[in-house]
């Protein structure tokens, strides 16, 4: 029967024929042909010989025959063995056809239909190739017995294939240039020009079974990840050859930062990194927890913006450039926002910070949600951090949003109304335990820790006490016996611990009747007590701390440079303990009286309280002068000025220098630049506003004990100390009531 020369198949046709191969292959090394047999040794009429009437076509394609024999493992001829030829893959060459140089490049595995033969009794075979390109020739005696020769050139007439048991190739595909790529599912791994191919698993592992013995090139390839090549992969019979790392040559995109790290659907997110494919115009995809963003803009090769899609969920934010994944980063998608535990009425006097809570789509708390704050109605303004500043009286509405997620809050701005409650203490005496059952005796000093702990200088109990955030009162130092013994808190003794100052893990104590300044190490489990200044003798002497003398050191303050200031009450001076271990006087002559001016000539009368205000000045509660004074620390002359009080021991609010106080006991700075003043004999807590007005914040003036809302319902009995907590509450040491009180504004 007359036959036609087989047509060339495309790569797609080859896949349909059961011989898949990628379309981007590299040139294969050509094996040198063996010696040609004599003409008599070759078949005279091979099974696939070209019919005589096709001689013209054959002459044009020249000699395309490959012939030879197949031998069994023992070297004897192997009859009835199937021999198959497949194009070797990439062909690239230039040849002379007449006067023209013709360049030919072909990608893909090509195979002619029916390009196979069966060996005769002598193991001989002959194949007519469809093209003049090199082919791989394989003999298959069974699934596990094969032989192969690579890149056999047309015209080879003495090809010898010796059958042997097959082996296995196993290994792992990697992408060292793209650390963020962890999914290798579906990567093609194959020996070019053969049917030996596999798909890699997610972790990159692959196995090629039934591979003939020989030395091969192994290729891995996947769109978007490029390809990798391992050369000279030697397969031995009945052996597994391991290819440790088949590395794909890809540099995936790199994500360095996502701003913000959380947000709600509809929010625009900025992604910064590298290799985002802008220069090459590569395909780009961004997804949030698997939900693909439809609004993505590539600003340049290092910057992308993407809108969080409605179906997004918390998890991996993935950037794919041309199908290759960048390193994954975590993004929290907000689901709920709520404003909790916020008073519906706030004071006109000061900003109010709201407590915002948020959860993501997985139900996890989001500690710092990225939101937009807005006042939608009423007399108030809000900043980006959620601090609301009232601008007048009346109702207001607040909205907090994160994309399409939002919550609202309504409240009312009222003129400042104070509420006084008891925080700790009951009857006068000594007892540790629950706060409202504990007992104090003339509590004078207060120090507040960031975690909510309150330290108390319990003067007549000669102890330093601690009120834990859970409300339990305990003693950290002092036996209750009068004395000046340093050492562990449990054995240390005090005279009258009054003012306290907390700095880091050190609690400074003004031990009034022992005429020294002490320090408690809070970091040590024993709360070790030591004396840091003063020799314990009442008097006045500057110099080294161990030799210095004080007379009733009543209050402490510390500046940013580490200078510790002391209100030396009966010396009528303001002293400083410097970091170099010396004590010096910065203001006061030592005489009792009143005079402003340079520090050395200024006159005080029993200074009691100290603090550093927002401007860096040292504020002094000048007890018997019934005034608040200020010392400018940045001026070497340490000038002293009066900032509040007329000097009249009475009571009157109003302009600062016309206001009346009846003994000023303590001062405390406010965030807005104002000063809180404990007016002990008037039994009130007063405020010097930044505008220079003195007003009463809490207390009716009655010498009594009463909690309540509104000045007329409140009573103190010698409030000696006032301290502001981070949350805005004011803590008061109410000495004669033996209690710690709290003032809240709303």
XYZ file of C-alpha atoms in Angstrom:
746
model
C 0.000 0.000 0.000
C 1.206 3.436 -0.816
C 2.183 5.490 2.367
C 2.601 9.210 2.915
C 5.563 10.762 4.773
C 4.236 11.394 8.337
C 3.265 14.985 9.111
C 4.855 16.961 11.989
C 2.765 17.343 15.118
C 2.616 20.449 17.257
C 3.308 20.314 20.994
C -0.422 20.274 21.660
C -0.862 17.323 19.320
C 1.995 15.563 21.029
C 0.293 16.017 24.406
C -2.801 14.391 22.984
C -0.606 11.497 21.891
C 0.535 10.904 25.455
C 3.956 12.576 25.158
C 3.620 15.950 26.920
C 6.525 18.385 26.968
C 6.947 22.091 27.639
C 7.384 24.568 24.842
C 10.658 26.101 26.112
C 13.499 23.564 25.982
C 17.248 23.785 25.729
C 19.570 22.187 23.179
C 20.586 18.626 24.031
C 24.080 17.219 23.740
C 24.495 14.941 20.697
C 25.809 11.437 21.359
C 28.509 10.317 18.896
C 27.229 7.537 16.618
C 28.928 4.165 16.730
C 30.606 2.487 13.690
C 28.353 1.869 10.728
C 27.598 -1.761 9.903
C 28.082 -3.084 6.405
C 25.278 -2.720 3.945
C 24.646 -6.445 4.085
C 23.998 -6.232 7.798
C 21.096 -3.795 7.436
C 17.535 -4.757 6.581
C 16.925 -4.646 2.855
C 13.315 -3.506 3.233
C 12.601 -1.877 6.579
C 8.979 -1.907 7.705
C 8.589 1.815 7.265
C 10.489 2.198 3.986
C 9.350 4.943 1.643
C 7.419 3.765 -1.409
C 9.225 4.072 -4.764
C 6.825 6.690 -6.062
C 7.877 9.002 -3.165
C 11.514 9.016 -4.232
C 11.339 12.655 -5.248
C 10.255 13.726 -1.745
C 12.874 11.506 -0.119
C 15.603 13.026 -2.233
C 14.638 16.460 -0.956
C 14.803 15.482 2.738
C 18.024 13.507 2.096
C 18.726 10.385 4.200
C 16.446 10.548 7.262
C 16.827 6.906 8.289
C 18.056 5.736 11.695
C 18.819 2.020 11.901
C 20.476 -0.310 14.357
C 19.768 -3.137 16.744
C 18.538 -3.766 20.281
C 20.379 -6.135 22.619
C 19.123 -7.818 25.755
C 20.923 -7.399 29.102
C 23.131 -10.406 28.293
C 24.110 -8.989 24.899
C 21.952 -11.284 22.789
C 19.620 -9.836 20.127
C 16.252 -8.708 21.522
C 13.389 -9.527 19.185
C 9.916 -7.987 19.274
C 11.009 -4.844 21.128
C 9.281 -1.562 20.340
C 11.593 1.248 19.240
C 10.291 4.832 19.316
C 11.837 8.072 18.084
C 11.020 11.530 19.427
C 12.384 14.920 18.402
C 15.174 15.959 20.748
C 13.608 19.347 21.537
C 15.063 22.751 20.802
C 16.663 23.022 17.379
C 18.678 26.093 16.538
C 21.058 26.256 13.618
C 21.944 28.101 10.459
C 22.554 26.258 7.195
C 23.380 27.124 3.622
C 20.614 26.530 1.131
C 21.926 27.721 -2.145
C 22.764 31.416 -2.005
C 20.803 32.008 1.201
C 21.634 31.419 4.858
C 18.506 30.082 6.502
C 18.163 30.234 10.322
C 15.838 27.717 11.900
C 14.751 27.656 15.503
C 12.071 25.322 16.759
C 10.742 24.913 20.279
C 8.783 21.965 21.526
C 8.856 18.224 21.252
C 7.870 16.987 17.808
C 6.869 13.458 17.007
C 5.545 11.929 13.837
C 2.490 9.731 14.015
C 3.520 6.098 13.848
C 7.240 6.876 14.274
C 8.006 3.510 15.795
C 9.262 0.094 14.758
C 9.556 -3.425 16.161
C 12.829 -5.338 16.165
C 13.143 -8.473 14.054
C 14.575 -11.812 15.176
C 18.088 -10.390 14.991
C 17.095 -7.383 17.112
C 17.294 -5.077 14.143
C 15.160 -2.015 13.468
C 14.954 0.918 11.089
C 13.132 4.223 11.540
C 12.539 6.911 8.988
C 12.574 10.344 10.681
C 10.163 13.039 9.505
C 12.737 15.849 9.715
C 16.481 16.269 9.548
C 16.622 17.196 13.251
C 18.217 15.043 16.007
C 15.869 12.578 17.691
C 15.888 10.601 20.909
C 15.555 6.884 20.187
C 14.188 4.563 22.866
C 13.739 0.780 23.032
C 10.996 -0.477 25.345
C 10.846 -4.154 26.267
C 8.501 -3.505 29.186
C 7.630 -0.858 31.838
C 10.835 -1.591 33.753
C 13.228 -2.655 30.982
C 14.340 -0.006 28.506
C 17.224 1.636 26.684
C 17.613 5.109 25.200
C 20.057 7.148 23.109
C 19.708 10.942 23.033
C 20.064 13.312 20.088
C 20.615 10.700 17.375
C 21.317 12.368 14.031
C 19.494 11.283 10.862
C 21.593 8.918 8.777
C 22.784 6.877 11.765
C 22.910 3.274 10.553
C 24.564 1.352 13.404
C 22.778 2.484 16.532
C 23.029 -0.048 19.358
C 20.620 -0.032 22.305
C 21.257 -2.412 25.217
C 18.249 -3.061 27.423
C 18.561 -2.674 31.214
C 16.268 -2.321 34.237
C 15.022 1.231 34.697
C 15.688 3.609 37.600
C 13.933 6.499 39.312
C 14.626 10.221 39.607
C 13.346 11.991 42.723
C 13.983 15.449 44.110
C 12.619 18.830 45.055
C 11.978 22.023 43.134
C 13.043 25.258 44.867
C 13.068 28.983 44.109
C 16.005 30.469 46.053
C 15.598 33.807 44.319
C 12.023 34.094 45.566
C 11.838 33.124 49.267
C 8.153 34.013 49.357
C 7.292 31.257 46.855
C 6.257 28.217 48.861
C 3.665 26.631 46.552
C 5.207 24.573 43.736
C 2.029 22.650 42.905
C 1.947 21.762 39.213
C 5.521 22.662 38.256
C 6.434 20.541 35.192
C 9.531 18.374 35.693
C 10.703 16.473 32.603
C 13.537 15.074 30.513
C 13.347 17.096 27.252
C 12.374 15.167 24.158
C 11.058 12.193 26.120
C 7.804 11.191 27.685
C 9.373 11.228 31.180
C 7.554 14.008 33.007
C 5.911 14.661 36.362
C 4.079 17.406 38.239
C 5.650 18.710 41.445
C 3.679 18.649 44.697
C 2.994 21.792 46.736
C 6.274 21.387 48.615
C 8.173 20.966 45.344
C 8.760 17.212 45.610
C 8.570 15.107 42.429
C 9.282 11.555 41.180
C 9.941 10.207 37.662
C 9.588 6.431 37.539
C 10.682 3.946 34.876
C 13.515 6.056 33.482
C 16.064 4.219 31.287
C 19.661 4.099 32.484
C 21.754 6.988 31.197
C 22.794 10.592 31.765
C 20.094 13.217 31.292
C 19.238 16.849 31.538
C 16.291 17.519 33.860
C 14.120 20.616 33.447
C 11.573 22.208 35.799
C 9.229 24.872 34.502
C 6.087 26.789 35.396
C 4.656 30.001 34.026
C 5.566 32.915 36.266
C 8.338 30.996 37.987
C 10.641 30.512 35.026
C 12.616 27.308 34.716
C 15.496 25.444 36.275
C 17.889 22.900 34.754
C 19.902 20.100 36.334
C 22.539 18.615 34.014
C 24.194 15.186 33.969
C 21.557 13.493 36.075
C 22.822 9.896 36.006
C 20.233 7.125 36.280
C 21.441 3.647 37.179
C 19.374 0.426 36.963
C 17.140 -0.315 39.955
C 18.375 2.871 41.683
C 16.757 6.118 42.795
C 18.780 9.148 41.774
C 18.171 12.147 44.031
C 18.242 15.682 42.651
C 18.582 17.663 45.868
C 17.723 21.138 44.592
C 16.232 21.841 41.204
C 16.275 25.630 41.408
C 13.879 27.753 39.369
C 15.544 30.886 38.014
C 13.020 33.429 39.252
C 13.237 36.621 41.302
C 9.776 37.096 42.693
C 8.404 40.360 43.976
C 9.377 41.377 47.499
C 6.941 42.982 49.969
C 8.700 45.134 52.581
C 5.824 47.004 54.211
C 2.041 47.294 54.177
C 0.536 50.568 55.336
C -1.649 50.337 57.326
C -1.305 46.776 58.702
C -5.068 46.512 59.222
C -8.208 48.052 57.823
C -11.779 47.546 56.788
C -13.262 46.706 53.392
C -13.060 49.663 51.045
C -9.873 51.067 52.604
C -6.908 51.777 50.366
C -3.709 49.993 51.378
C -0.221 50.931 50.193
C 2.199 48.050 49.569
C 5.890 48.866 49.320
C 8.644 46.554 48.146
C 10.490 45.663 44.949
C 10.110 43.964 41.566
C 6.409 44.629 41.118
C 6.724 44.278 37.347
C 6.007 47.853 36.313
C 8.920 48.017 33.862
C 8.001 44.765 32.135
C 4.253 45.312 32.290
C 3.764 41.946 33.983
C 0.384 40.736 35.205
C -0.360 41.838 38.789
C -2.764 40.429 41.374
C -3.296 41.345 45.040
C -5.453 39.309 47.402
C -6.493 39.650 51.048
C -7.038 36.327 52.765
C -7.743 34.780 49.368
C -10.148 37.494 48.207
C -8.813 39.139 45.045
C -8.744 42.934 45.036
C -10.364 44.456 41.954
C -9.029 47.969 42.490
C -5.261 47.723 42.255
C -2.900 50.413 40.996
C 0.798 49.886 40.360
C 2.364 53.308 40.966
C 5.874 52.152 40.098
C 8.050 49.071 40.417
C 8.227 49.528 44.217
C 4.738 50.754 45.125
C 1.231 49.305 44.770
C -2.086 50.507 46.136
C -5.000 48.124 46.574
C -8.490 48.478 47.984
C -9.533 45.867 50.541
C -12.334 43.895 48.826
C -15.720 43.347 50.526
C -15.135 39.593 50.906
C -11.648 39.994 52.393
C -10.680 38.151 55.575
C -7.718 38.310 57.917
C -4.713 36.288 56.886
C -2.150 36.457 54.130
C -1.877 39.497 51.918
C -0.523 38.031 48.679
C 1.053 39.841 45.732
C 1.415 37.822 42.514
C 3.482 39.230 39.661
C 3.150 37.219 36.467
C 1.806 34.325 38.548
C 4.734 34.258 41.014
C 3.954 35.012 44.656
C 5.930 37.503 46.708
C 6.602 36.802 50.362
C 3.344 36.696 52.297
C 2.546 39.265 54.986
C -0.258 39.234 57.539
C -3.104 41.722 57.210
C -5.998 42.033 59.678
C -9.345 42.846 58.108
C -11.541 44.708 60.588
C -15.040 43.444 61.192
C -16.305 45.357 64.250
C -15.577 48.672 65.938
C -17.035 49.788 69.250
C -16.657 52.646 71.681
C -17.001 51.061 75.117
C -17.063 52.319 78.721
C -17.215 55.961 77.695
C -19.165 58.506 79.732
C -22.057 60.068 77.844
C -21.225 63.430 79.380
C -17.783 64.999 79.201
C -16.259 68.106 80.689
C -15.905 71.339 78.773
C -12.667 71.897 80.647
C -10.446 69.349 78.909
C -10.008 66.900 76.015
C -11.562 63.469 76.372
C -10.023 60.257 75.018
C -12.381 57.493 73.965
C -11.822 53.775 74.466
C -12.002 52.115 71.037
C -12.062 48.346 70.654
C -11.940 46.369 67.411
C -12.054 42.774 66.206
C -11.084 41.275 62.870
C -12.863 38.729 60.690
C -11.261 35.900 62.690
C -12.651 37.297 65.946
C -9.231 38.393 67.213
C -8.767 41.707 69.009
C -6.979 44.399 67.030
C -5.037 46.500 69.566
C -4.356 49.485 67.300
C -7.015 49.601 64.591
C -6.496 52.015 61.708
C -9.569 54.221 61.731
C -10.824 57.670 60.854
C -12.380 59.800 63.616
C -14.947 62.470 62.784
C -17.346 64.695 64.726
C -20.508 64.688 62.653
C -22.443 67.133 64.834
C -22.063 69.317 67.898
C -19.519 71.563 69.650
C -16.364 69.440 69.503
C -13.358 68.549 67.379
C -11.477 65.256 67.280
C -7.913 64.498 66.251
C -6.487 61.458 64.441
C -5.811 59.715 67.756
C -9.389 59.976 68.999
C -8.882 62.824 71.486
C -12.038 64.940 71.484
C -11.787 68.614 72.431
C -15.064 70.311 73.404
C -15.583 73.758 71.892
C -18.859 74.565 73.637
C -21.795 73.124 75.543
C -24.360 70.766 74.067
C -24.873 67.417 72.339
C -22.309 65.985 69.944
C -22.070 62.991 67.612
C -18.889 61.060 66.874
C -18.234 58.556 64.078
C -15.329 56.128 63.846
C -14.861 54.315 60.533
C -12.500 51.921 58.802
C -13.650 51.724 55.205
C -17.211 50.412 55.293
C -16.932 49.351 58.974
C -18.068 52.050 61.402
C -19.509 52.840 64.818
C -21.126 55.980 66.231
C -21.344 57.606 69.644
C -23.463 60.457 70.973
C -22.832 62.439 74.118
C -23.103 65.843 75.726
C -20.563 68.471 76.704
C -21.232 69.897 80.163
C -19.503 72.505 82.255
C -16.891 70.712 84.389
C -18.493 68.782 87.217
C -16.291 66.778 89.566
C -17.149 63.497 91.219
C -15.236 62.486 94.352
C -15.049 58.867 95.523
C -12.969 56.974 98.063
C -10.304 54.765 96.510
C -8.723 53.259 99.638
C -8.822 53.594 103.415
C -11.366 53.383 106.201
C -10.732 54.244 109.850
C -7.439 55.684 111.039
C -4.916 52.997 111.983
C -2.898 50.324 110.249
C -4.209 47.355 108.263
C -3.340 45.846 104.918
C -5.968 44.087 102.771
C -8.766 45.128 100.399
C -8.590 48.839 99.613
C -11.759 49.982 101.360
C -10.959 47.901 104.462
C -7.324 48.940 104.727
C -6.257 51.538 107.303
C -3.827 54.440 107.015
C -2.586 57.030 109.542
C -1.874 60.437 108.038
C -1.173 59.372 104.435
C 0.850 62.207 102.882
C 2.810 61.060 99.837
C 1.496 59.592 96.584
C 3.228 58.166 93.505
C 1.409 56.615 90.532
C 2.896 53.857 88.349
C 1.960 53.397 84.667
C 0.315 50.036 85.434
C -2.160 51.645 87.865
C -0.271 50.875 91.067
C -0.515 53.612 93.733
C 2.284 54.041 96.301
C 1.461 55.799 99.578
C 3.768 57.463 102.091
C 1.908 56.530 105.287
C 3.665 59.014 107.565
C 2.431 58.177 111.074
C 2.509 54.453 110.387
C 6.144 55.007 109.303
C 5.604 52.748 106.327
C 5.476 52.900 102.534
C 2.347 51.151 101.268
C 1.236 49.837 97.894
C -2.277 49.753 96.414
C -2.241 47.207 93.583
C -4.428 47.646 90.473
C -6.666 44.883 91.841
C -7.333 46.978 94.981
C -5.212 45.079 97.492
C -3.146 47.149 99.947
C 0.217 45.865 101.200
C 3.306 47.216 102.937
C 6.523 47.271 100.890
C 8.863 48.959 103.374
C 8.933 49.939 107.037
C 8.356 48.055 110.270
C 6.245 50.769 111.865
C 9.007 51.515 114.397
C 10.515 55.000 114.179
C 14.119 55.013 113.008
C 16.474 55.214 110.046
C 17.628 51.719 109.209
C 18.420 50.882 105.594
C 18.135 47.350 104.193
C 15.329 45.075 103.025
C 11.917 46.706 103.139
C 10.691 44.275 105.785
C 13.344 45.441 108.268
C 13.905 49.057 107.187
C 12.663 51.846 109.446
C 11.453 55.393 108.729
C 10.687 58.542 110.692
C 7.824 60.010 108.643
C 7.787 59.106 104.941
C 5.976 61.995 103.293
C 6.516 62.947 99.663
C 7.125 60.126 97.151
C 8.588 60.326 93.668
C 8.613 57.387 91.232
C 11.234 57.180 88.487
C 11.474 53.883 86.634
C 11.951 51.169 89.260
C 13.164 53.575 91.955
C 10.772 55.084 94.507
C 12.284 58.145 96.200
C 11.077 58.997 99.724
C 11.388 62.281 101.623
C 11.840 61.021 105.190
C 10.885 64.270 106.926
C 11.738 63.679 110.583
C 14.933 61.761 109.787
C 16.120 64.702 107.639
C 17.191 62.436 104.764
C 16.147 61.419 101.265
C 15.751 57.658 100.815
C 15.242 55.349 97.818
C 13.428 52.007 97.500
C 14.497 49.563 94.793
C 11.213 48.235 93.416
C 12.985 45.868 91.025
C 14.387 43.813 93.896
C 12.054 41.357 95.536
C 13.122 42.652 98.940
C 12.360 46.322 98.163
C 15.776 47.335 99.474
C 15.889 50.761 101.137
C 18.967 53.027 101.067
C 19.761 56.608 102.033
C 20.851 58.722 99.078
C 21.348 62.146 100.704
C 21.624 63.595 104.204
C 23.541 62.535 107.312
C 20.394 62.435 109.457
C 21.204 65.555 111.457
C 18.818 68.496 111.224
C 20.659 71.462 109.749
C 21.801 73.049 106.540
C 24.931 71.986 104.722
C 25.649 71.642 101.010
C 28.319 69.325 99.619
C 28.708 65.566 99.132
C 25.423 63.697 99.643
C 26.686 61.718 102.643
C 27.650 64.908 104.497
C 24.793 67.173 103.422
C 22.189 68.232 105.973
C 18.492 68.966 105.622
C 15.833 70.183 108.061
C 12.495 68.539 107.289
C 12.937 67.712 103.577
C 9.270 67.817 102.627
C 8.887 67.273 98.851
C 10.736 65.953 95.787
C 10.799 66.588 92.017
C 13.092 65.333 89.252
C 14.026 66.871 85.904
C 14.996 65.163 82.651
C 18.717 65.582 83.416
C 18.421 63.487 86.578
C 18.578 66.365 89.073
C 16.522 65.628 92.196
C 15.035 68.766 93.780
C 14.143 68.960 97.478
C 11.800 71.379 99.260
C 13.819 71.824 102.467
C 10.933 73.017 104.596
C 12.481 74.374 107.809
C 15.577 75.635 106.004
C 13.187 77.624 103.781
C 15.293 76.650 100.785
C 15.057 74.705 97.531
C 17.949 72.280 97.211
C 19.156 69.976 94.433
C 20.806 66.543 94.573
C 22.875 66.370 91.425
C 23.792 63.202 89.500
C 27.439 63.798 90.491
C 26.546 63.093 94.135
C 26.568 66.641 95.506
C 23.884 68.758 97.160
C 23.480 72.480 96.394
C 21.041 75.280 97.180
C 19.418 76.934 94.165
C 16.903 79.275 95.871
C 16.132 80.690 99.299
C 18.164 82.645 101.825
C 17.272 80.441 104.764
C 15.118 83.139 106.368
C 11.332 82.740 106.573
C 9.538 85.383 104.529
C 8.512 86.304 101.038
C 10.488 87.794 98.171
C 10.751 87.049 94.466
C 13.970 87.537 92.517
C 17.162 85.606 91.766
C 17.312 82.279 93.570
C 20.006 83.199 96.143
C 18.026 86.278 97.277
C 14.486 84.866 97.000
C 12.683 84.151 100.253
C 10.275 81.269 101.067
C 8.265 80.323 104.136
C 8.165 76.545 104.725
C 8.058 75.314 101.092
C 6.079 72.065 100.981
C 5.314 70.853 97.435
C 7.313 70.589 94.192
C 6.728 69.607 90.565
C 8.168 70.252 87.099
C 5.540 71.842 84.824
C 5.075 71.491 81.060
C 7.400 74.461 80.453
C 10.217 72.857 82.463
C 9.880 75.226 85.434
C 10.141 74.041 89.028
C 6.826 74.886 90.720
C 6.908 75.379 94.497
C 3.982 75.177 96.933
C 5.054 77.953 99.337
C 3.071 76.726 102.327
C 2.890 79.635 104.765
C 3.073 82.289 102.064
C -0.132 80.780 100.581
C 1.324 81.114 97.101
C 2.480 79.033 94.157
C 5.956 80.082 92.984
C 8.020 79.163 89.902
C 11.802 78.797 89.499
C 13.233 79.021 85.974
C 15.752 76.191 85.856
C 17.220 77.169 82.485
C 18.511 80.466 83.916
C 21.742 80.154 85.924
C 20.383 82.768 88.373
C 17.351 80.515 89.089
C 14.907 83.469 89.194
C 11.808 83.006 91.362
C 8.385 84.447 90.454
C 4.936 84.155 91.971
C 2.394 82.565 89.636
C -0.682 82.298 91.895
C -1.876 83.660 95.233
C -2.163 87.109 96.760
C -0.548 86.072 100.030
C -3.831 86.472 101.931
C -4.707 83.314 103.884
C -8.295 83.130 102.804
C -10.349 81.718 99.957
C -11.141 83.362 96.624
C -11.086 82.142 93.042
C -10.297 84.501 90.173
C -7.239 85.970 88.443
C -4.090 84.156 89.541
C -2.423 86.894 91.596
C -5.688 88.000 93.182
C -6.798 84.525 94.265
C -6.597 83.594 97.955
C -5.250 80.311 99.350
C -5.048 79.141 102.938
C -1.710 77.265 103.000
C -0.585 75.724 99.702
C 0.487 72.156 100.343
C 1.106 70.436 96.980
C 1.319 71.191 93.258
C 0.947 68.928 90.216
C 1.311 69.734 86.477
C -1.504 69.252 83.974
C -1.070 68.264 80.295
C -2.544 71.578 79.080
C -0.010 73.651 81.041
C -2.211 74.231 84.064
C -1.238 73.509 87.691
C -3.261 71.595 90.295
C -2.977 72.935 93.842
C -3.842 71.188 97.110
C -5.212 74.009 99.299
C -4.963 72.159 102.585
C -6.619 74.498 105.086
C -9.387 75.405 102.637
C -10.003 71.658 102.136
C -10.176 72.130 98.408
C -8.384 71.051 95.256
C -7.804 74.121 93.109
C -6.568 74.658 89.552
C -4.444 77.374 87.969
C -5.540 77.377 84.333
C -3.184 78.090 81.398
C -5.123 81.351 80.987
C -4.116 82.552 84.471
C -7.351 81.925 86.360
C -7.697 80.066 89.665
C -10.810 77.903 90.022
C -12.021 75.296 92.465
C -12.093 71.788 91.076
C -13.328 69.768 94.053
C -14.345 70.284 97.675
C -16.985 72.403 99.403
C -14.497 73.871 101.874
C -16.050 71.982 104.778
C -13.569 70.138 106.992
C -15.258 66.760 106.858
C -15.552 63.565 104.866
C -18.057 63.227 102.030
C -17.990 61.680 98.596
C -20.291 63.000 95.901
C -20.812 64.851 92.650
C -20.686 68.638 92.647
C -18.680 70.866 94.988
C -21.457 71.214 97.556
C -21.577 67.441 98.087
C -17.835 66.926 98.677
C -15.724 67.301 101.790
C -12.000 66.786 102.552
C -10.010 66.989 105.760
C -6.513 68.331 105.004
C -5.879 67.163 101.415
C -2.059 67.205 101.396
C -1.189 65.677 98.024
C -2.713 65.533 94.540
C -1.413 63.430 91.624
C -2.749 63.041 88.076
C -3.008 59.531 86.604
C -2.498 58.765 82.920
C -6.241 58.222 82.496
C -7.016 61.740 83.801
C -8.174 60.780 87.283
C -6.808 62.777 90.213
C -5.633 60.945 93.335
C -5.708 62.867 96.612
C -4.044 61.981 99.921
C -6.757 63.090 102.371
C -4.581 63.135 105.491
C -6.966 63.634 108.400
C -9.609 61.389 106.815
C -6.910 58.634 106.513
C -8.080 57.910 102.985
C -7.006 58.065 99.378
C -9.662 59.827 97.323
C -10.231 60.066 93.564
C -11.591 62.993 91.563
C -13.136 62.343 88.164
C -14.514 65.032 85.896
C -17.557 64.572 83.718
